[in-house]
Tab-separated table of C-alpha atoms in Angstrom:
chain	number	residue	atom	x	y	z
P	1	UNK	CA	0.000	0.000	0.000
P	2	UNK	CA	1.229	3.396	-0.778
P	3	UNK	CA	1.508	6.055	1.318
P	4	UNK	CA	-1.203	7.951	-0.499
P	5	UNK	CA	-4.039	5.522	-0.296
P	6	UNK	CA	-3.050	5.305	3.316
P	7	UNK	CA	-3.577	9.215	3.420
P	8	UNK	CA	-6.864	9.080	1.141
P	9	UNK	CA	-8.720	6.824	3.466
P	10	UNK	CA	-7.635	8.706	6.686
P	11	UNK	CA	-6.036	5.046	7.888
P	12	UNK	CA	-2.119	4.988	9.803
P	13	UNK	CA	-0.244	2.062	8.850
P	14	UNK	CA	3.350	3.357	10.056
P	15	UNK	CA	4.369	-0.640	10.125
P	16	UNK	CA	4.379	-0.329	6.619
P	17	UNK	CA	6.280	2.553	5.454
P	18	UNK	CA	9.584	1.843	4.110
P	19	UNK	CA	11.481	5.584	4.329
P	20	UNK	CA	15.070	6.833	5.079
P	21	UNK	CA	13.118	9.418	7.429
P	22	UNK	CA	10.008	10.663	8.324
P	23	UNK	CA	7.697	11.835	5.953
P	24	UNK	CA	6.455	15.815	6.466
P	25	UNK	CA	3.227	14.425	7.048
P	26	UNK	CA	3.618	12.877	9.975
P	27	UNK	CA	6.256	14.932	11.473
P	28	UNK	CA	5.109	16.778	14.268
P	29	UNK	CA	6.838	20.239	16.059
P	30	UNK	CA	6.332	21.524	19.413
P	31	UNK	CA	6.799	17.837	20.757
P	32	UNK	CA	8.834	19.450	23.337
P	33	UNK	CA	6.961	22.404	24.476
P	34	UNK	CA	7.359	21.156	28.012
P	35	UNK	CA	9.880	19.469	30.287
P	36	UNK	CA	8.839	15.404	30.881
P	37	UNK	CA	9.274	14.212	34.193
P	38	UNK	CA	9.339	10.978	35.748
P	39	UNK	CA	6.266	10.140	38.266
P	40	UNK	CA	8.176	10.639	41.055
P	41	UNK	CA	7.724	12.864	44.843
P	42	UNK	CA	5.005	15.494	43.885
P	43	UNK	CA	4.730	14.191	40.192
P	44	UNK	CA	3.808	10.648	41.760
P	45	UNK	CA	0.494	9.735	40.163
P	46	UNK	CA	-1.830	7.910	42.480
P	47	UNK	CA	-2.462	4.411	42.825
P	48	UNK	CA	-6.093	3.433	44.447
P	49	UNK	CA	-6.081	0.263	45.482
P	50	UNK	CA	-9.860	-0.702	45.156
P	51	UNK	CA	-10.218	-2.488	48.822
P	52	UNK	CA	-8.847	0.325	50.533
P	53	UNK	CA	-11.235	1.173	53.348
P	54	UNK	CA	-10.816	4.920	52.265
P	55	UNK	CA	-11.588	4.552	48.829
P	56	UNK	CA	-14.141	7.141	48.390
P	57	UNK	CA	-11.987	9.819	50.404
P	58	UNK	CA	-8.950	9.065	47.630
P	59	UNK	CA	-11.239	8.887	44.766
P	60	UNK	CA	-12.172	12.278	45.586
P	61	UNK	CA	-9.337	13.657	46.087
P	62	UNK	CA	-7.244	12.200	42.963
P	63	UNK	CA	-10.339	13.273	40.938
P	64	UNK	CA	-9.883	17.467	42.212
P	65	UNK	CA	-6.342	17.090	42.647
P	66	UNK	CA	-5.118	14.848	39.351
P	67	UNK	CA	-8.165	14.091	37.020
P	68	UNK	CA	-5.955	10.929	36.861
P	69	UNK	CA	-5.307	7.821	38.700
P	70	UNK	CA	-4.484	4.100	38.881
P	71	UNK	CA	-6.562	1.608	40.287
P	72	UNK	CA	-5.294	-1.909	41.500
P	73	UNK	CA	-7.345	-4.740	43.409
P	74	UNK	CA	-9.972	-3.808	40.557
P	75	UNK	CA	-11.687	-7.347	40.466
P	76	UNK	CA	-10.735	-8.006	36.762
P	77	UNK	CA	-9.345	-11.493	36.708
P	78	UNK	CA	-5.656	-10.925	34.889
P	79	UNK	CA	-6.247	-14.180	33.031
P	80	UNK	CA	-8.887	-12.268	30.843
P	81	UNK	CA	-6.561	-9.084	30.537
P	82	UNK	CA	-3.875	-11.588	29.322
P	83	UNK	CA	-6.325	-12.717	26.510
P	84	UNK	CA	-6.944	-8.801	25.834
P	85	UNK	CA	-3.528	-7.940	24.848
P	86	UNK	CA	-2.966	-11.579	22.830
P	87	UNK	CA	-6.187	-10.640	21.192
P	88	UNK	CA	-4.607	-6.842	20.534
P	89	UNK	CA	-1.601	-8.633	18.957
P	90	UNK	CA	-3.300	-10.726	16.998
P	91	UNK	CA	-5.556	-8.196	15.644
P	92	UNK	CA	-2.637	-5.574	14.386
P	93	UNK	CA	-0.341	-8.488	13.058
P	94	UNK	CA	-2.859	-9.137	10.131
P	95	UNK	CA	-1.813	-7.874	7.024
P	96	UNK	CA	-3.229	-3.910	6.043
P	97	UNK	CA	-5.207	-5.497	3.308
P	98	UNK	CA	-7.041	-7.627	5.802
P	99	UNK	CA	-7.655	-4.969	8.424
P	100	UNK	CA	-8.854	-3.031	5.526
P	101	UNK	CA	-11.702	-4.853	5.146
P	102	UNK	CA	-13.080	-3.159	8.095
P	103	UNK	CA	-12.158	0.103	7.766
P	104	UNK	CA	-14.433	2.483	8.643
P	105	UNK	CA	-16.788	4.463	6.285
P	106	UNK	CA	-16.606	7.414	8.824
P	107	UNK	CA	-14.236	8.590	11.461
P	108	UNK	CA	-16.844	7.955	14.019
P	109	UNK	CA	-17.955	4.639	12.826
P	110	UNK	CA	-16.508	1.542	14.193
P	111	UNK	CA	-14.087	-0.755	12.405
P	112	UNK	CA	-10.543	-0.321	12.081
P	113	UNK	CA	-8.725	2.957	10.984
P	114	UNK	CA	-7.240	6.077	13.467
P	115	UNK	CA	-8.523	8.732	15.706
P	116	UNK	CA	-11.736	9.826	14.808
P	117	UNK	CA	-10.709	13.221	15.382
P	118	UNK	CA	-7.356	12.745	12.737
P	119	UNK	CA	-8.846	14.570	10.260
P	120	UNK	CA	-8.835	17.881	11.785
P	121	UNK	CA	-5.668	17.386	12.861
P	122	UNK	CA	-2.412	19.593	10.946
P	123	UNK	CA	-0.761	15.922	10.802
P	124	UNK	CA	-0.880	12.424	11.057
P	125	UNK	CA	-0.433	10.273	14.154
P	126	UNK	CA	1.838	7.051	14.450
P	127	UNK	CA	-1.092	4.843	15.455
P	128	UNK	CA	-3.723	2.734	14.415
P	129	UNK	CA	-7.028	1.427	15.934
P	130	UNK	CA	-9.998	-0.529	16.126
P	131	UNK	CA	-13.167	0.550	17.592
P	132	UNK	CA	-16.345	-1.512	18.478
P	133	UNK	CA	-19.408	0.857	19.625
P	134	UNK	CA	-21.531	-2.815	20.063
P	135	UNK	CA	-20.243	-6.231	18.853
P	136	UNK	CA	-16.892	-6.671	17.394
P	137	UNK	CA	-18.854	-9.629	15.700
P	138	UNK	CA	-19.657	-8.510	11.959
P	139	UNK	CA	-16.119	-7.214	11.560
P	140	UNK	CA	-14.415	-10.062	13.547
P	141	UNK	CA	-15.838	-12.420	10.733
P	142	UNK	CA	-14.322	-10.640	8.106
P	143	UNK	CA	-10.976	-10.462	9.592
P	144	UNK	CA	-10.705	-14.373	10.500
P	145	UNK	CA	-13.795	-15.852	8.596
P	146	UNK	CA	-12.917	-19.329	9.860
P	147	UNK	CA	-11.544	-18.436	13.621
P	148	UNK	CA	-13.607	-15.337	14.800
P	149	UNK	CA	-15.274	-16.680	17.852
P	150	UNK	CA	-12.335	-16.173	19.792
P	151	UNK	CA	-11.676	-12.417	19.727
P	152	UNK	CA	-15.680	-12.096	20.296
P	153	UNK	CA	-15.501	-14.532	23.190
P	154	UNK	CA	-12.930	-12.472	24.848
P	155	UNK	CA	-14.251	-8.685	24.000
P	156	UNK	CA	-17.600	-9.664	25.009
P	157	UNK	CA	-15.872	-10.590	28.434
P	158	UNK	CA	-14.062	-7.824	28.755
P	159	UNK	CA	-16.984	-5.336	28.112
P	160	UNK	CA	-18.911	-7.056	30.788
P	161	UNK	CA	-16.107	-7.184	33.178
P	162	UNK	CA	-15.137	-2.817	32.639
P	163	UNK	CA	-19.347	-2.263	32.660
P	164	UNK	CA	-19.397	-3.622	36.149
P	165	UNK	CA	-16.280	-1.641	37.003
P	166	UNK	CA	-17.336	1.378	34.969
P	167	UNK	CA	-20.813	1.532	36.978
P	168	UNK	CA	-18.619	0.903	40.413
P	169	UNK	CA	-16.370	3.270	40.497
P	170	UNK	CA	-18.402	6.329	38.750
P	171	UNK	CA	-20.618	5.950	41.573
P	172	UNK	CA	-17.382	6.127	43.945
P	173	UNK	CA	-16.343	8.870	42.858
P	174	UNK	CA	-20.112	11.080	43.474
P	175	UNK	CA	-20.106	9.476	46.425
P	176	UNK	CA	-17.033	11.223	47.167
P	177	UNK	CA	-18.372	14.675	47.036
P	178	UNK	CA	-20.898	13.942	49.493
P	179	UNK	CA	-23.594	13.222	46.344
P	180	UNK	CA	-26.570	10.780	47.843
P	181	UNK	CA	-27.658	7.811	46.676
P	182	UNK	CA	-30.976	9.211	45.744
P	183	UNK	CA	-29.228	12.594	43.877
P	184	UNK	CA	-27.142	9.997	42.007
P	185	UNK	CA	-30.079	8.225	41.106
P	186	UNK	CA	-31.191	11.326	39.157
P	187	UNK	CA	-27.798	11.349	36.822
P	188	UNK	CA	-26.970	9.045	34.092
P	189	UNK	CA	-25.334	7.060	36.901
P	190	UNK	CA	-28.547	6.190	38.046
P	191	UNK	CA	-29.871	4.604	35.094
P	192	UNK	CA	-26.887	2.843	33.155
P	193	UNK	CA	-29.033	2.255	30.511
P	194	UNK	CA	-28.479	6.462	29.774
P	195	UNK	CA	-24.553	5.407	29.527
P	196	UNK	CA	-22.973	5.201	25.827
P	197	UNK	CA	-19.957	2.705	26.171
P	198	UNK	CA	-17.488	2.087	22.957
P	199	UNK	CA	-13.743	0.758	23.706
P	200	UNK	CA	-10.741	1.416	21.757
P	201	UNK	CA	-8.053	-1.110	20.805
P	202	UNK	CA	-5.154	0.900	19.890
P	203	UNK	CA	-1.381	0.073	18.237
P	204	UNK	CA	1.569	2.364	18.748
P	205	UNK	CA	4.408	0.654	17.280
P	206	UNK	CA	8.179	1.835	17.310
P	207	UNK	CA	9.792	4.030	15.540
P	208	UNK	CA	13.570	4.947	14.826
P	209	UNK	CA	12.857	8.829	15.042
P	210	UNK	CA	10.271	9.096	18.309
P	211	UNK	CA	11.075	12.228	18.717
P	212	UNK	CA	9.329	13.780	15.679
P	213	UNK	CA	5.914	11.444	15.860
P	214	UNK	CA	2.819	11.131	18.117
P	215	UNK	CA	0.849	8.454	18.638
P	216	UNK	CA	-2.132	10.811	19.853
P	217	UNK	CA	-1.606	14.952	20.075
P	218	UNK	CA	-2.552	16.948	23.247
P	219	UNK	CA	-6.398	16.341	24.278
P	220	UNK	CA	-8.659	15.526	26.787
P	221	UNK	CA	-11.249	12.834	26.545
P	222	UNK	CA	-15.040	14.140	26.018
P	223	UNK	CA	-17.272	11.511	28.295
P	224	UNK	CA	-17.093	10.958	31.482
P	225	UNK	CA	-14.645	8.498	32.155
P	226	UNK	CA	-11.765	6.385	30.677
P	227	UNK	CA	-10.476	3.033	31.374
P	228	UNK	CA	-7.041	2.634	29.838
P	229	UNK	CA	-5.348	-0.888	30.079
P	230	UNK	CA	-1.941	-1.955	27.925
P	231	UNK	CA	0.638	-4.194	27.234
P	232	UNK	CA	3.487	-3.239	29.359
P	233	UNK	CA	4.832	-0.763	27.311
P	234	UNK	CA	5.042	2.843	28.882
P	235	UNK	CA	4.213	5.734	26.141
P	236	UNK	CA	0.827	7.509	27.963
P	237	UNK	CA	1.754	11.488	29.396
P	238	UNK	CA	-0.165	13.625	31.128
P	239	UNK	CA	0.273	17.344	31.678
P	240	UNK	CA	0.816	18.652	34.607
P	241	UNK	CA	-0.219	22.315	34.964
P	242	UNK	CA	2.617	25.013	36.662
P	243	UNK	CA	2.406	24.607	40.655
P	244	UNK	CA	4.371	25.057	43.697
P	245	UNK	CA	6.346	22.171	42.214
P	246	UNK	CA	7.190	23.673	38.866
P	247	UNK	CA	6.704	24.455	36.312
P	248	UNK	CA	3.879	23.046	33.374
P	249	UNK	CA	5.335	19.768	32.841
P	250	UNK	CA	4.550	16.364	30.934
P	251	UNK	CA	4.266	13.644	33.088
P	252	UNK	CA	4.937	10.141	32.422
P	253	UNK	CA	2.504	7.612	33.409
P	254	UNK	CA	4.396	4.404	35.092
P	255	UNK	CA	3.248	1.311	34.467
P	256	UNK	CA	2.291	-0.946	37.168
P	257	UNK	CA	1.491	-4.350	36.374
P	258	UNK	CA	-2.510	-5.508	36.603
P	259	UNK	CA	-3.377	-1.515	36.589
P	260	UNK	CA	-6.229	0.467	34.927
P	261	UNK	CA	-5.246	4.535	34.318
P	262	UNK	CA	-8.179	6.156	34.999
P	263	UNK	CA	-9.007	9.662	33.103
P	264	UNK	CA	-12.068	12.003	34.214
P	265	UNK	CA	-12.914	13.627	31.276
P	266	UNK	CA	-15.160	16.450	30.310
P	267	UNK	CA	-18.862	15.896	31.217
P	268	UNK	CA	-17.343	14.946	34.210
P	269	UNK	CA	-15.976	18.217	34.704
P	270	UNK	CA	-19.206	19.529	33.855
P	271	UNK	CA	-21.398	17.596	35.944
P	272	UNK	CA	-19.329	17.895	39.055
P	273	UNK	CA	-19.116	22.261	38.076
P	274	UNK	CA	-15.794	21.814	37.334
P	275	UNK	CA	-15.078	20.478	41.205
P	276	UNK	CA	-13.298	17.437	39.212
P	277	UNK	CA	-11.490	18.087	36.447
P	278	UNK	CA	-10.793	16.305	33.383
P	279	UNK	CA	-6.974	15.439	31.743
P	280	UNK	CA	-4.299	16.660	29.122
P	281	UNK	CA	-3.092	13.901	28.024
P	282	UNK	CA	-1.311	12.425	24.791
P	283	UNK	CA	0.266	8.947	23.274
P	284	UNK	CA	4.558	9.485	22.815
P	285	UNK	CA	6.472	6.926	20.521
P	286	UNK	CA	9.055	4.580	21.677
P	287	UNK	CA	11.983	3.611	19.550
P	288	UNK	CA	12.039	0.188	20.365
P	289	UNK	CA	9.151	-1.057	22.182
P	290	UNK	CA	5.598	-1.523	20.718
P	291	UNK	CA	2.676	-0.561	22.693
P	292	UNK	CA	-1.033	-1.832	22.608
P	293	UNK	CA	-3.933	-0.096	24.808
P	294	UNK	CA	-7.709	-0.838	25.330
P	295	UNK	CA	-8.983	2.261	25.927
P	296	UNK	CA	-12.986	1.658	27.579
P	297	UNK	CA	-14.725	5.217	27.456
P	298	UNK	CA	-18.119	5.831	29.072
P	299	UNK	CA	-20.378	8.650	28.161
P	300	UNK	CA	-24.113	9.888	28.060
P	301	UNK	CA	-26.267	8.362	25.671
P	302	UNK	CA	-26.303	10.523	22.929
P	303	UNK	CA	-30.021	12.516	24.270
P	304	UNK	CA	-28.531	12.861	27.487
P	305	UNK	CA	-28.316	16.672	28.854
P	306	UNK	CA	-25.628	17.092	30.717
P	307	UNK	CA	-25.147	19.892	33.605
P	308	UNK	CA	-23.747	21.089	36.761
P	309	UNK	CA	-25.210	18.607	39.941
P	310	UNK	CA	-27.632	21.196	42.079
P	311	UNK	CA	-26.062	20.158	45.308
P	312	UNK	CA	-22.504	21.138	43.525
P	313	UNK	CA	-23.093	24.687	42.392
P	314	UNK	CA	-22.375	27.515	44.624
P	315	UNK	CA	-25.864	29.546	44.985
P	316	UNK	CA	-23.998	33.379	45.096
P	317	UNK	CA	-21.780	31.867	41.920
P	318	UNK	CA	-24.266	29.889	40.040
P	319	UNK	CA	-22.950	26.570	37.521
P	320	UNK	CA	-19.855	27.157	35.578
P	321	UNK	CA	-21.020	25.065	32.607
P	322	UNK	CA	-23.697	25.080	30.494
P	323	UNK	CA	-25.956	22.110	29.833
P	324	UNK	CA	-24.412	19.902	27.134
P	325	UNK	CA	-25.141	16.850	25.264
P	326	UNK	CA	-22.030	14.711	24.416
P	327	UNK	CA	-22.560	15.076	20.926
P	328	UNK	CA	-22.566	18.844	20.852
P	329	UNK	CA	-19.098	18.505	22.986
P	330	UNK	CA	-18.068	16.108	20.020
P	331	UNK	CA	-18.663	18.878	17.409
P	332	UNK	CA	-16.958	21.441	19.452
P	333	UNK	CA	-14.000	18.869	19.716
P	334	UNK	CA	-13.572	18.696	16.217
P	335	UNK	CA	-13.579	22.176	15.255
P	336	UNK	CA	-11.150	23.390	18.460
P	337	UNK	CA	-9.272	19.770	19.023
P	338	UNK	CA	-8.394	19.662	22.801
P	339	UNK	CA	-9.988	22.760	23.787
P	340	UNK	CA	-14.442	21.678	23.390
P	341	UNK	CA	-15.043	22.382	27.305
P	342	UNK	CA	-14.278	26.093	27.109
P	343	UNK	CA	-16.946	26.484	24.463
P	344	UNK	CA	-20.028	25.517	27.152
P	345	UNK	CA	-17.839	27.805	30.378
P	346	UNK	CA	-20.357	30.334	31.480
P	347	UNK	CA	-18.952	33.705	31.925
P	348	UNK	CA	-18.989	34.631	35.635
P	349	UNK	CA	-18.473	38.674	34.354
């Protein structure tokens, strides 16, 4: 495949690009527009273990303090997160003409193909994905006609196994701003049949100049919450806004063994008035190592009106957001990449 049918159908296959160095088109600047730091003394990221008798008072306080966090004792048996990255592998070694055959007919569609943001983006990311908004089924059969059941077997596990975990620790973390039972009743965490959930199987494979590619830019995700599990392989960053501790910094996200990285991300922000807050974060490139992530995201349903929690605004302030439906953050996303929430701020003046 050429590198301009790659380009026509919006699809990354850097695995196949045979070039003495890295094409303009996927050369990014400004990769160094902070310092990176290792998670370390005030950079260290938290890591909730899930049994902790104070879970709800460090779920709380990661969620104002970080927006990110690592959860361990999570209840997801490791066997089945072993099958989830041999299923990841398995899925990116096939050929580009075979995962062609599910590419998708739109960025937001699922199937296999790249961020479905990339084409408002000034270049092109060292990555590739596959998404499944329902069952991986349809598409699974065209990729191994005779040996699909598999992959199915294992992604319909795994989608049960981060629903239950998904519901659990959303509720935690209302719970942790002194939220009731019956108030959370009234959100979308309520009723889980108002929550949109679509996963993300995503390939970031090496490259001899990581300096000059991304596998994902600067953003933060638009739902409410993100699961991110992967292979081992460090290459996830967050940003760290200028403190007592320094100054705006990238910070790189360790990986611990039988983790989950947890991201609050915009209508989160918005339904807690901004007492949460969601994350900067972005994919790097390693020159040796490949890495593979399942990234689980969970959202409104696409009617869903989203706003500020009564018990959560300040009455002589009023909400900071407006009410928003995820779709109408989506569109702001793609015409302002990595900046949708300011769009729906209210002005306080």
């Amino acid at each position: 495949m050429s590198l301009h049918e790659t380009r026509k159908i919006k699809l990354h296959q850097p695995e196949n690009f045979q070039f003495d160095s890295i094409p303009d088109s996927h050369a990014w600047d400004n990769l160094h527009d902070h310092p990176t730091v290792e998670p370390v003394g005030p950079d260290t990221i938290p890591i909730i273990d899930l049994s902790d008798p104070k879970l709800i008072e460090k779920i709380g306080k990661a969620c104002e303090g970080w927006g990110v966090f690592l959860i361990s004792n999570h209840g997801i048996e490791l066997k089945l997160l072993n099958q989830l990255c041999s299923q990841m592998h398995r899925l990116f070694a096939l050929p580009a003409d075979v995962k062609l055959k599910v590419a998708k007919a739109d960025s937001f569609d699922g199937g296999y193909g790249g961020d479905p943001f990339s084409r408002f983006l000034p270049k092109y990311t060292w990555s590739e994905s596959f998404t499944v908004l329902d069952s991986p089924l349809e598409h699974a059969k065209k990729l191994w006609p005779n040996d699909f059941s598999s992959f199915c077997d294992v992604m319909e596990e795994y989608k049960t196994a981060m629903n239950r975990l998904g519901r659990r620790l959303m509720h935690a973390m209302l719970l942790s701003l002194g939220v009731s039972e019956e108030e959370i009743n009234d959100t979308p965490f309520g009723d889980f049949s108002k929550i949109k959930t679509v996963y993300s199987l995503n390939s970031y494979p090496p490259c001899p100049e990581a300096d000059r590619v991304l596998g994902l830019p600067p953003h933060s995700d638009t739902g409410f919450v993100t699961f991110v599990y992967d292979n081992g392989v460090s290459g996830l960053q967050i940003l760290r806004r200028e403190d007592d501790n320094g100054p705006t910094r990238w910070v790189t996200v360790p990986v611990v063994p039988n983790t989950f990285v947890v991201n609050v991300g915009d209508l989160m922000q918005v339904l807690t008035n901004g007492r949460f807050h969601n994350m900067v974060h972005r994919a790097i490139i390693g020159k040796t190592y490949h890495r593979m992530s399942a990234a689980y995201f969970f959202s409104p349903e696409l009617d869903v009106k989203v706003s500020p929690l009564s018990k959560l605004i300040d009455p002589g302030v009023g909400p900071l957001y407006k009410t928003v439906t995820w779709p109408e953050l989506q569109t702001k996303r793609s015409l302002s990449y990595g900046h949708a929430l300011d769009a729906f701020k209210i002005d306080s003046n």
